[in-house]
């Protein structure tokens, strides 16, 4: 039902028509003025009733109301996930690095300084020690590049130094409405029963940090075996922590007798060599950063969907960079043709070299 016609004037006219005929109902009369505020409030009520109808259907609701709708089918919004990785801490021999040591990126290297904490104790031997760490807060902001975590906070500040020699990975924001709605539709439109293929996909995607999964029944032609390959929210191979979480969860819910193997997708680097003509006043690093962002966005659209990295699309991504005027001598993985990605693999950006 729609309430667009329930305007203040339409309601007021009905109220006036229902009033005794011997009353003065002209505009400005006592009756008119007394009924007008009530008509305004009733019109607002009808507006809210129209919204209530929208909130009741998955396709037109949002936020907490979508949560309520999805929970009816056991589909829950995935929480934010903390990025994880390893840091190398250098300093005096024998220095103990406690678990919970606070580490930071330098302010200005990202939108804001990101904070991390070590998750295990370490002792400096031979001048350095590698320890695991995770972001203090969940979210994709914790996925920092190599050499970004460079500050130590607390009593070890000024005594030891720190650096992450490899990027931190696995951080994911709280699931957005569209992703939650897609999983709701998957549950409704792709029936999952008795551990069929759809059900394994549902189980894998219920774990925070997993954006997609492929399932291979009778893996390796062995009865009772199932292989599950995962992608994280960045459409790359997830860190081992997320793989382990999926494996543990599926072990709790899978049918008895199934032998399940869970792993991340195999990453296939796509290396770009190109000779660029760049706008005057733009640094080469800025142009390469723009190109990298465009190519990464393109590769994300292919993950578990299209096995062909198209040479022409890479060329388009280069030309779409604002800093680029033109290019020549483009090669993708050393060739001038498409790159084919095998089943269970995912294309990720490797290097972008100008020259």
Short mmCIF file of the C-alpha atoms (twelve columns), coordinates in Angstrom:
data_MODEL
# 
_entry.id   MODEL 
# 
loop_
_atom_site.group_PDB 
_atom_site.id 
_atom_site.type_symbol 
_atom_site.label_atom_id 
_atom_site.label_alt_id 
_atom_site.label_comp_id 
_atom_site.label_asym_id 
_atom_site.label_seq_id 
_atom_site.Cartn_x 
_atom_site.Cartn_y 
_atom_site.Cartn_z 
_atom_site.pdbx_PDB_model_num 
ATOM 1   C CA . UNK A 1   0.000   0.000   0.000   1 
ATOM 2   C CA . UNK A 2   1.200   3.506   -0.750  1 
ATOM 3   C CA . UNK A 3   0.413   6.626   1.239   1 
ATOM 4   C CA . UNK A 4   1.551   9.363   -1.164  1 
ATOM 5   C CA . UNK A 5   -1.971  10.761  -1.348  1 
ATOM 6   C CA . UNK A 6   -2.282  11.116  2.415   1 
ATOM 7   C CA . UNK A 7   -1.183  14.760  2.434   1 
ATOM 8   C CA . UNK A 8   -1.908  17.279  5.177   1 
ATOM 9   C CA . UNK A 9   -4.536  18.977  3.031   1 
ATOM 10  C CA . UNK A 10  -6.294  15.728  2.105   1 
ATOM 11  C CA . UNK A 11  -6.480  14.679  5.758   1 
ATOM 12  C CA . UNK A 12  -7.624  18.145  6.845   1 
ATOM 13  C CA . UNK A 13  -10.413 18.112  4.251   1 
ATOM 14  C CA . UNK A 14  -11.669 14.780  5.613   1 
ATOM 15  C CA . UNK A 15  -11.556 16.072  9.178   1 
ATOM 16  C CA . UNK A 16  -13.495 19.180  8.193   1 
ATOM 17  C CA . UNK A 17  -16.063 17.103  6.286   1 
ATOM 18  C CA . UNK A 18  -16.554 14.951  9.381   1 
ATOM 19  C CA . UNK A 19  -17.133 17.988  11.616  1 
ATOM 20  C CA . UNK A 20  -20.713 19.196  12.347  1 
ATOM 21  C CA . UNK A 21  -22.191 21.160  9.491   1 
ATOM 22  C CA . UNK A 22  -23.260 24.052  11.709  1 
ATOM 23  C CA . UNK A 23  -19.641 24.947  12.564  1 
ATOM 24  C CA . UNK A 24  -17.643 27.586  10.744  1 
ATOM 25  C CA . UNK A 25  -15.009 25.601  8.846   1 
ATOM 26  C CA . UNK A 26  -13.529 28.325  6.712   1 
ATOM 27  C CA . UNK A 27  -9.759  28.886  6.686   1 
ATOM 28  C CA . UNK A 28  -8.883  30.942  9.757   1 
ATOM 29  C CA . UNK A 29  -11.874 29.707  11.743  1 
ATOM 30  C CA . UNK A 30  -11.426 28.081  15.152  1 
ATOM 31  C CA . UNK A 31  -12.385 24.663  13.780  1 
ATOM 32  C CA . UNK A 32  -9.973  24.930  10.862  1 
ATOM 33  C CA . UNK A 33  -7.117  26.115  13.064  1 
ATOM 34  C CA . UNK A 34  -7.677  23.374  15.656  1 
ATOM 35  C CA . UNK A 35  -7.769  20.565  13.091  1 
ATOM 36  C CA . UNK A 36  -4.731  21.735  11.071  1 
ATOM 37  C CA . UNK A 37  -2.036  20.621  13.580  1 
ATOM 38  C CA . UNK A 38  -3.680  17.217  13.894  1 
ATOM 39  C CA . UNK A 39  -3.696  16.870  10.093  1 
ATOM 40  C CA . UNK A 40  0.039   17.653  9.966   1 
ATOM 41  C CA . UNK A 41  0.820   14.970  12.559  1 
ATOM 42  C CA . UNK A 42  -1.353  12.399  10.803  1 
ATOM 43  C CA . UNK A 43  0.343   13.108  7.477   1 
ATOM 44  C CA . UNK A 44  3.714   12.481  9.152   1 
ATOM 45  C CA . UNK A 45  2.342   9.237   10.594  1 
ATOM 46  C CA . UNK A 46  1.371   8.020   7.115   1 
ATOM 47  C CA . UNK A 47  4.869   8.891   5.880   1 
ATOM 48  C CA . UNK A 48  6.354   6.732   8.638   1 
ATOM 49  C CA . UNK A 49  3.937   3.897   7.819   1 
ATOM 50  C CA . UNK A 50  5.225   3.943   4.249   1 
ATOM 51  C CA . UNK A 51  8.763   3.578   5.616   1 
ATOM 52  C CA . UNK A 52  7.701   0.691   7.842   1 
ATOM 53  C CA . UNK A 53  6.600   -1.233  4.758   1 
ATOM 54  C CA . UNK A 54  10.014  -0.632  3.169   1 
ATOM 55  C CA . UNK A 55  11.821  -1.812  6.319   1 
ATOM 56  C CA . UNK A 56  9.979   -5.126  6.238   1 
ATOM 57  C CA . UNK A 57  11.440  -6.369  2.934   1 
ATOM 58  C CA . UNK A 58  15.085  -7.353  2.483   1 
ATOM 59  C CA . UNK A 59  15.480  -5.552  -0.846  1 
ATOM 60  C CA . UNK A 60  14.345  -2.153  0.490   1 
ATOM 61  C CA . UNK A 61  15.552  -2.137  4.078   1 
ATOM 62  C CA . UNK A 62  18.945  -1.237  5.528   1 
ATOM 63  C CA . UNK A 63  21.207  -1.292  8.563   1 
ATOM 64  C CA . UNK A 64  19.709  -2.757  11.759  1 
ATOM 65  C CA . UNK A 65  16.426  -3.546  10.004  1 
ATOM 66  C CA . UNK A 66  18.300  -5.625  7.406   1 
ATOM 67  C CA . UNK A 67  20.073  -7.393  10.271  1 
ATOM 68  C CA . UNK A 68  16.698  -8.363  11.748  1 
ATOM 69  C CA . UNK A 69  15.421  -9.641  8.402   1 
ATOM 70  C CA . UNK A 70  18.551  -11.719 7.738   1 
ATOM 71  C CA . UNK A 71  18.662  -13.138 11.247  1 
ATOM 72  C CA . UNK A 72  15.340  -14.858 10.594  1 
ATOM 73  C CA . UNK A 73  17.282  -17.195 8.284   1 
ATOM 74  C CA . UNK A 74  20.391  -17.403 10.455  1 
ATOM 75  C CA . UNK A 75  22.406  -14.964 8.325   1 
ATOM 76  C CA . UNK A 76  24.406  -12.537 10.485  1 
ATOM 77  C CA . UNK A 77  26.466  -9.481  9.569   1 
ATOM 78  C CA . UNK A 78  30.194  -10.279 9.661   1 
ATOM 79  C CA . UNK A 79  32.242  -8.135  12.077  1 
ATOM 80  C CA . UNK A 80  35.381  -6.199  11.203  1 
ATOM 81  C CA . UNK A 81  38.596  -8.240  11.076  1 
ATOM 82  C CA . UNK A 82  42.021  -7.107  12.269  1 
ATOM 83  C CA . UNK A 83  44.949  -7.116  9.855   1 
ATOM 84  C CA . UNK A 84  47.834  -9.422  10.796  1 
ATOM 85  C CA . UNK A 85  51.471  -9.757  9.865   1 
ATOM 86  C CA . UNK A 86  55.005  -9.858  11.202  1 
ATOM 87  C CA . UNK A 87  57.350  -7.113  12.323  1 
ATOM 88  C CA . UNK A 88  61.109  -7.127  12.773  1 
ATOM 89  C CA . UNK A 89  62.322  -5.476  15.967  1 
ATOM 90  C CA . UNK A 90  65.978  -4.512  16.313  1 
ATOM 91  C CA . UNK A 91  67.854  -3.443  19.435  1 
ATOM 92  C CA . UNK A 92  70.210  -4.453  22.246  1 
ATOM 93  C CA . UNK A 93  70.952  -8.143  22.606  1 
ATOM 94  C CA . UNK A 94  68.633  -9.977  24.983  1 
ATOM 95  C CA . UNK A 95  65.936  -7.294  25.048  1 
ATOM 96  C CA . UNK A 96  62.556  -8.863  25.784  1 
ATOM 97  C CA . UNK A 97  59.696  -7.724  23.552  1 
ATOM 98  C CA . UNK A 98  56.501  -8.388  25.526  1 
ATOM 99  C CA . UNK A 99  53.275  -9.436  23.872  1 
ATOM 100 C CA . UNK A 100 51.070  -6.362  23.646  1 
ATOM 101 C CA . UNK A 101 53.883  -3.967  22.659  1 
ATOM 102 C CA . UNK A 102 52.294  -1.000  20.890  1 
ATOM 103 C CA . UNK A 103 53.562  -0.180  17.370  1 
ATOM 104 C CA . UNK A 104 52.560  2.642   15.060  1 
ATOM 105 C CA . UNK A 105 52.794  3.823   11.488  1 
ATOM 106 C CA . UNK A 106 54.229  7.280   11.037  1 
ATOM 107 C CA . UNK A 107 51.539  9.980   11.011  1 
ATOM 108 C CA . UNK A 108 51.006  11.159  7.467   1 
ATOM 109 C CA . UNK A 109 51.903  7.885   5.776   1 
ATOM 110 C CA . UNK A 110 48.189  7.080   5.708   1 
ATOM 111 C CA . UNK A 111 45.035  9.051   6.511   1 
ATOM 112 C CA . UNK A 112 45.907  8.653   10.198  1 
ATOM 113 C CA . UNK A 113 48.570  6.792   12.123  1 
ATOM 114 C CA . UNK A 114 47.582  3.130   12.463  1 
ATOM 115 C CA . UNK A 115 48.292  1.248   15.669  1 
ATOM 116 C CA . UNK A 116 49.309  -2.396  16.069  1 
ATOM 117 C CA . UNK A 117 50.166  -4.722  18.922  1 
ATOM 118 C CA . UNK A 118 52.508  -7.675  19.083  1 
ATOM 119 C CA . UNK A 119 50.666  -10.920 19.783  1 
ATOM 120 C CA . UNK A 120 53.601  -12.938 21.065  1 
ATOM 121 C CA . UNK A 121 56.681  -12.391 23.200  1 
ATOM 122 C CA . UNK A 122 60.102  -12.238 21.578  1 
ATOM 123 C CA . UNK A 123 63.742  -11.872 22.603  1 
ATOM 124 C CA . UNK A 124 66.297  -10.035 20.481  1 
ATOM 125 C CA . UNK A 125 69.036  -12.437 19.437  1 
ATOM 126 C CA . UNK A 126 71.706  -11.479 16.935  1 
ATOM 127 C CA . UNK A 127 70.421  -7.912  16.835  1 
ATOM 128 C CA . UNK A 128 66.782  -8.559  15.885  1 
ATOM 129 C CA . UNK A 129 63.697  -10.712 16.343  1 
ATOM 130 C CA . UNK A 130 60.571  -11.336 14.279  1 
ATOM 131 C CA . UNK A 131 57.235  -11.390 16.094  1 
ATOM 132 C CA . UNK A 132 53.612  -11.557 14.988  1 
ATOM 133 C CA . UNK A 133 51.402  -8.500  15.361  1 
ATOM 134 C CA . UNK A 134 47.865  -7.410  14.603  1 
ATOM 135 C CA . UNK A 135 46.025  -4.129  14.152  1 
ATOM 136 C CA . UNK A 136 44.441  -2.749  17.302  1 
ATOM 137 C CA . UNK A 137 41.190  -2.128  15.437  1 
ATOM 138 C CA . UNK A 138 39.412  -4.182  12.840  1 
ATOM 139 C CA . UNK A 139 39.141  -2.800  9.328   1 
ATOM 140 C CA . UNK A 140 40.869  -2.520  5.974   1 
ATOM 141 C CA . UNK A 141 42.928  0.461   7.200   1 
ATOM 142 C CA . UNK A 142 45.164  -2.048  8.973   1 
ATOM 143 C CA . UNK A 143 46.302  -3.522  5.640   1 
ATOM 144 C CA . UNK A 144 49.446  -1.391  5.480   1 
ATOM 145 C CA . UNK A 145 52.231  -1.726  2.949   1 
ATOM 146 C CA . UNK A 146 55.733  -2.904  3.792   1 
ATOM 147 C CA . UNK A 147 57.962  -0.485  5.748   1 
ATOM 148 C CA . UNK A 148 55.018  1.488   7.163   1 
ATOM 149 C CA . UNK A 149 55.120  0.303   10.795  1 
ATOM 150 C CA . UNK A 150 58.179  2.148   12.059  1 
ATOM 151 C CA . UNK A 151 57.403  3.499   15.552  1 
ATOM 152 C CA . UNK A 152 57.494  1.845   18.977  1 
ATOM 153 C CA . UNK A 153 55.407  3.244   21.831  1 
ATOM 154 C CA . UNK A 154 55.851  2.710   25.555  1 
ATOM 155 C CA . UNK A 155 58.913  1.891   27.660  1 
ATOM 156 C CA . UNK A 156 60.802  0.435   24.658  1 
ATOM 157 C CA . UNK A 157 60.580  3.681   22.663  1 
ATOM 158 C CA . UNK A 158 64.084  4.898   21.857  1 
ATOM 159 C CA . UNK A 159 65.583  1.549   22.823  1 
ATOM 160 C CA . UNK A 160 64.466  -0.626  19.927  1 
ATOM 161 C CA . UNK A 161 63.361  0.027   16.350  1 
ATOM 162 C CA . UNK A 162 60.702  -1.727  14.308  1 
ATOM 163 C CA . UNK A 163 59.759  -2.286  10.678  1 
ATOM 164 C CA . UNK A 164 57.338  -4.531  8.822   1 
ATOM 165 C CA . UNK A 165 59.287  -5.975  5.910   1 
ATOM 166 C CA . UNK A 166 56.125  -7.392  4.337   1 
ATOM 167 C CA . UNK A 167 52.614  -5.929  4.079   1 
ATOM 168 C CA . UNK A 168 49.988  -6.609  6.716   1 
ATOM 169 C CA . UNK A 169 46.961  -8.414  5.327   1 
ATOM 170 C CA . UNK A 170 43.536  -9.784  6.199   1 
ATOM 171 C CA . UNK A 171 41.975  -6.648  7.653   1 
ATOM 172 C CA . UNK A 172 38.346  -6.199  6.633   1 
ATOM 173 C CA . UNK A 173 35.657  -3.668  7.452   1 
ATOM 174 C CA . UNK A 174 32.366  -4.693  9.003   1 
ATOM 175 C CA . UNK A 175 30.214  -6.284  6.311   1 
ATOM 176 C CA . UNK A 176 28.219  -3.697  4.389   1 
ATOM 177 C CA . UNK A 177 24.521  -3.918  3.576   1 
ATOM 178 C CA . UNK A 178 25.001  -5.063  -0.022  1 
ATOM 179 C CA . UNK A 179 27.260  -7.960  0.927   1 
ATOM 180 C CA . UNK A 180 24.885  -9.027  3.701   1 
ATOM 181 C CA . UNK A 181 21.921  -8.800  1.320   1 
ATOM 182 C CA . UNK A 182 23.772  -10.919 -1.270  1 
ATOM 183 C CA . UNK A 183 24.379  -13.647 1.321   1 
ATOM 184 C CA . UNK A 184 20.726  -13.468 2.331   1 
ATOM 185 C CA . UNK A 185 19.725  -14.015 -1.308  1 
ATOM 186 C CA . UNK A 186 22.221  -16.868 -1.574  1 
ATOM 187 C CA . UNK A 187 20.579  -18.547 1.398   1 
ATOM 188 C CA . UNK A 188 17.093  -18.112 -0.097  1 
ATOM 189 C CA . UNK A 189 17.821  -18.792 -3.768  1 
ATOM 190 C CA . UNK A 190 20.521  -21.461 -3.504  1 
ATOM 191 C CA . UNK A 191 19.150  -24.127 -1.177  1 
ATOM 192 C CA . UNK A 192 21.796  -25.659 1.063   1 
ATOM 193 C CA . UNK A 193 21.034  -29.065 2.540   1 
ATOM 194 C CA . UNK A 194 22.940  -32.051 3.874   1 
ATOM 195 C CA . UNK A 195 26.356  -30.594 3.143   1 
ATOM 196 C CA . UNK A 196 25.834  -29.958 -0.558  1 
ATOM 197 C CA . UNK A 197 28.106  -27.620 -2.526  1 
ATOM 198 C CA . UNK A 198 25.991  -24.529 -1.784  1 
ATOM 199 C CA . UNK A 199 26.105  -25.193 1.934   1 
ATOM 200 C CA . UNK A 200 29.896  -25.323 2.017   1 
ATOM 201 C CA . UNK A 201 29.974  -21.967 0.202   1 
ATOM 202 C CA . UNK A 202 27.538  -20.504 2.730   1 
ATOM 203 C CA . UNK A 203 29.603  -21.790 5.635   1 
ATOM 204 C CA . UNK A 204 32.846  -20.373 4.240   1 
ATOM 205 C CA . UNK A 205 31.345  -16.937 3.512   1 
ATOM 206 C CA . UNK A 206 29.897  -16.709 7.016   1 
ATOM 207 C CA . UNK A 207 33.426  -16.300 8.412   1 
ATOM 208 C CA . UNK A 208 34.561  -12.687 8.746   1 
ATOM 209 C CA . UNK A 209 37.224  -11.769 6.205   1 
ATOM 210 C CA . UNK A 210 36.012  -14.151 3.474   1 
ATOM 211 C CA . UNK A 211 34.437  -12.557 0.404   1 
ATOM 212 C CA . UNK A 212 34.063  -15.628 -1.809  1 
ATOM 213 C CA . UNK A 213 34.720  -19.349 -1.960  1 
ATOM 214 C CA . UNK A 214 34.866  -22.136 -4.529  1 
ATOM 215 C CA . UNK A 215 33.998  -25.685 -3.591  1 
ATOM 216 C CA . UNK A 216 35.333  -28.831 -5.268  1 
ATOM 217 C CA . UNK A 217 33.339  -31.944 -4.313  1 
ATOM 218 C CA . UNK A 218 35.106  -35.287 -4.688  1 
ATOM 219 C CA . UNK A 219 38.396  -33.436 -4.699  1 
ATOM 220 C CA . UNK A 220 41.212  -35.439 -6.252  1 
ATOM 221 C CA . UNK A 221 38.569  -37.984 -7.314  1 
ATOM 222 C CA . UNK A 222 38.388  -39.323 -3.765  1 
ATOM 223 C CA . UNK A 223 34.919  -40.135 -2.309  1 
ATOM 224 C CA . UNK A 224 33.964  -38.097 0.760   1 
ATOM 225 C CA . UNK A 225 36.500  -35.330 0.102   1 
ATOM 226 C CA . UNK A 226 35.761  -31.630 -0.302  1 
ATOM 227 C CA . UNK A 227 38.209  -28.860 -1.168  1 
ATOM 228 C CA . UNK A 228 37.353  -25.214 -0.446  1 
ATOM 229 C CA . UNK A 229 39.374  -22.323 -1.896  1 
ATOM 230 C CA . UNK A 230 38.956  -18.864 -0.347  1 
ATOM 231 C CA . UNK A 231 39.275  -15.193 -1.270  1 
ATOM 232 C CA . UNK A 232 39.538  -12.401 1.289   1 
ATOM 233 C CA . UNK A 233 37.764  -9.031  1.124   1 
ATOM 234 C CA . UNK A 234 40.508  -7.650  -1.127  1 
ATOM 235 C CA . UNK A 235 39.954  -10.500 -3.621  1 
ATOM 236 C CA . UNK A 236 43.345  -11.982 -2.809  1 
ATOM 237 C CA . UNK A 237 44.501  -15.033 -0.874  1 
ATOM 238 C CA . UNK A 238 43.495  -14.642 2.794   1 
ATOM 239 C CA . UNK A 239 46.069  -14.915 5.589   1 
ATOM 240 C CA . UNK A 240 46.432  -18.279 7.300   1 
ATOM 241 C CA . UNK A 241 44.466  -17.055 10.329  1 
ATOM 242 C CA . UNK A 242 41.323  -16.670 8.222   1 
ATOM 243 C CA . UNK A 243 41.896  -20.017 6.478   1 
ATOM 244 C CA . UNK A 244 42.224  -21.664 9.875   1 
ATOM 245 C CA . UNK A 245 39.035  -19.956 11.097  1 
ATOM 246 C CA . UNK A 246 37.076  -21.291 8.117   1 
ATOM 247 C CA . UNK A 247 38.514  -24.780 8.585   1 
ATOM 248 C CA . UNK A 248 37.643  -24.795 12.297  1 
ATOM 249 C CA . UNK A 249 34.118  -23.519 11.695  1 
ATOM 250 C CA . UNK A 250 33.371  -26.017 8.936   1 
ATOM 251 C CA . UNK A 251 34.672  -28.859 11.079  1 
ATOM 252 C CA . UNK A 252 32.016  -27.900 13.638  1 
ATOM 253 C CA . UNK A 253 29.089  -27.884 11.192  1 
ATOM 254 C CA . UNK A 254 29.983  -30.292 8.367   1 
ATOM 255 C CA . UNK A 255 28.317  -33.696 7.917   1 
ATOM 256 C CA . UNK A 256 29.951  -36.619 9.683   1 
ATOM 257 C CA . UNK A 257 32.426  -38.468 7.475   1 
ATOM 258 C CA . UNK A 258 33.394  -35.626 5.166   1 
ATOM 259 C CA . UNK A 259 37.118  -34.973 4.711   1 
ATOM 260 C CA . UNK A 260 37.434  -31.213 4.154   1 
ATOM 261 C CA . UNK A 261 40.501  -29.301 2.970   1 
ATOM 262 C CA . UNK A 262 40.499  -25.476 3.161   1 
ATOM 263 C CA . UNK A 263 43.095  -23.234 1.552   1 
ATOM 264 C CA . UNK A 264 43.509  -19.766 0.139   1 
ATOM 265 C CA . UNK A 265 43.494  -19.108 -3.581  1 
ATOM 266 C CA . UNK A 266 46.880  -19.256 -5.293  1 
ATOM 267 C CA . UNK A 267 47.951  -15.732 -6.192  1 
ATOM 268 C CA . UNK A 268 49.257  -15.174 -9.732  1 
ATOM 269 C CA . UNK A 269 51.202  -11.880 -9.965  1 
ATOM 270 C CA . UNK A 270 50.512  -9.745  -13.033 1 
ATOM 271 C CA . UNK A 271 53.670  -7.773  -13.861 1 
ATOM 272 C CA . UNK A 272 53.411  -4.668  -16.028 1 
ATOM 273 C CA . UNK A 273 56.244  -3.173  -18.083 1 
ATOM 274 C CA . UNK A 274 55.374  0.008   -19.983 1 
ATOM 275 C CA . UNK A 275 56.905  3.215   -21.281 1 
ATOM 276 C CA . UNK A 276 54.783  6.144   -20.098 1 
ATOM 277 C CA . UNK A 277 54.255  9.708   -21.275 1 
ATOM 278 C CA . UNK A 278 53.281  11.578  -18.109 1 
ATOM 279 C CA . UNK A 279 51.714  15.002  -17.615 1 
ATOM 280 C CA . UNK A 280 54.178  17.764  -16.851 1 
ATOM 281 C CA . UNK A 281 54.683  18.321  -13.137 1 
ATOM 282 C CA . UNK A 282 53.526  14.834  -12.114 1 
ATOM 283 C CA . UNK A 283 55.983  12.497  -10.432 1 
ATOM 284 C CA . UNK A 284 56.571  9.097   -11.975 1 
ATOM 285 C CA . UNK A 285 55.663  7.476   -8.638  1 
ATOM 286 C CA . UNK A 286 52.293  9.236   -8.655  1 
ATOM 287 C CA . UNK A 287 51.502  7.984   -12.139 1 
ATOM 288 C CA . UNK A 288 52.484  4.419   -11.228 1 
ATOM 289 C CA . UNK A 289 50.334  4.626   -8.081  1 
ATOM 290 C CA . UNK A 290 47.322  5.684   -10.150 1 
ATOM 291 C CA . UNK A 291 47.920  2.897   -12.658 1 
ATOM 292 C CA . UNK A 292 48.293  0.363   -9.853  1 
ATOM 293 C CA . UNK A 293 44.977  1.394   -8.333  1 
ATOM 294 C CA . UNK A 294 43.148  1.080   -11.668 1 
ATOM 295 C CA . UNK A 295 44.662  -2.311  -12.473 1 
ATOM 296 C CA . UNK A 296 43.978  -3.619  -8.957  1 
ATOM 297 C CA . UNK A 297 40.342  -2.563  -9.261  1 
ATOM 298 C CA . UNK A 298 40.094  -4.373  -12.612 1 
ATOM 299 C CA . UNK A 299 41.684  -7.563  -11.286 1 
ATOM 300 C CA . UNK A 300 39.218  -7.636  -8.386  1 
ATOM 301 C CA . UNK A 301 36.344  -7.911  -10.866 1 
ATOM 302 C CA . UNK A 302 37.900  -11.068 -12.330 1 
ATOM 303 C CA . UNK A 303 38.435  -13.037 -9.114  1 
ATOM 304 C CA . UNK A 304 36.634  -16.413 -9.279  1 
ATOM 305 C CA . UNK A 305 34.566  -15.002 -12.162 1 
ATOM 306 C CA . UNK A 306 36.659  -14.531 -15.305 1 
ATOM 307 C CA . UNK A 307 39.889  -16.517 -15.889 1 
ATOM 308 C CA . UNK A 308 41.269  -14.119 -18.510 1 
ATOM 309 C CA . UNK A 309 43.309  -11.017 -17.686 1 
ATOM 310 C CA . UNK A 310 42.841  -9.073  -20.881 1 
ATOM 311 C CA . UNK A 311 45.734  -7.125  -22.361 1 
ATOM 312 C CA . UNK A 312 43.332  -4.468  -23.682 1 
ATOM 313 C CA . UNK A 313 41.824  -3.907  -20.235 1 
ATOM 314 C CA . UNK A 314 45.281  -3.405  -18.756 1 
ATOM 315 C CA . UNK A 315 45.916  -0.835  -21.481 1 
ATOM 316 C CA . UNK A 316 42.634  0.900   -20.647 1 
ATOM 317 C CA . UNK A 317 43.554  0.985   -16.962 1 
ATOM 318 C CA . UNK A 318 46.831  2.717   -17.839 1 
ATOM 319 C CA . UNK A 319 45.140  5.330   -20.007 1 
ATOM 320 C CA . UNK A 320 42.481  5.931   -17.353 1 
ATOM 321 C CA . UNK A 321 45.161  7.165   -14.955 1 
ATOM 322 C CA . UNK A 322 44.839  10.959  -14.799 1 
ATOM 323 C CA . UNK A 323 48.594  11.490  -14.893 1 
ATOM 324 C CA . UNK A 324 49.108  9.454   -18.077 1 
ATOM 325 C CA . UNK A 325 48.986  11.078  -21.499 1 
ATOM 326 C CA . UNK A 326 50.041  8.038   -23.540 1 
ATOM 327 C CA . UNK A 327 52.060  4.831   -23.420 1 
ATOM 328 C CA . UNK A 328 54.113  2.497   -25.630 1 
ATOM 329 C CA . UNK A 329 55.825  -0.881  -25.332 1 
ATOM 330 C CA . UNK A 330 53.306  -2.410  -22.938 1 
ATOM 331 C CA . UNK A 331 53.944  -5.989  -21.839 1 
ATOM 332 C CA . UNK A 332 51.915  -8.048  -19.378 1 
ATOM 333 C CA . UNK A 333 53.938  -10.837 -17.765 1 
ATOM 334 C CA . UNK A 334 56.479  -10.372 -20.522 1 
ATOM 335 C CA . UNK A 335 54.016  -10.733 -23.404 1 
ATOM 336 C CA . UNK A 336 51.582  -8.700  -25.482 1 
ATOM 337 C CA . UNK A 337 48.536  -10.948 -25.061 1 
ATOM 338 C CA . UNK A 338 46.034  -12.066 -22.484 1 
ATOM 339 C CA . UNK A 339 47.077  -13.861 -19.286 1 
ATOM 340 C CA . UNK A 340 45.066  -16.956 -18.358 1 
ATOM 341 C CA . UNK A 341 44.377  -17.795 -14.725 1 
ATOM 342 C CA . UNK A 342 43.792  -21.428 -13.749 1 
ATOM 343 C CA . UNK A 343 40.937  -22.674 -11.617 1 
ATOM 344 C CA . UNK A 344 41.591  -21.990 -7.943  1 
ATOM 345 C CA . UNK A 345 43.983  -19.127 -8.724  1 
ATOM 346 C CA . UNK A 346 43.476  -15.372 -8.519  1 
ATOM 347 C CA . UNK A 347 45.263  -12.609 -10.435 1 
ATOM 348 C CA . UNK A 348 46.924  -9.942  -8.271  1 
ATOM 349 C CA . UNK A 349 49.014  -6.959  -9.249  1 
ATOM 350 C CA . UNK A 350 52.723  -7.630  -9.233  1 
ATOM 351 C CA . UNK A 351 55.121  -4.880  -10.315 1 
ATOM 352 C CA . UNK A 352 54.488  -1.834  -12.484 1 
ATOM 353 C CA . UNK A 353 57.695  -0.632  -14.187 1 
ATOM 354 C CA . UNK A 354 58.012  2.457   -16.360 1 
ATOM 355 C CA . UNK A 355 60.859  2.217   -18.805 1 
# 
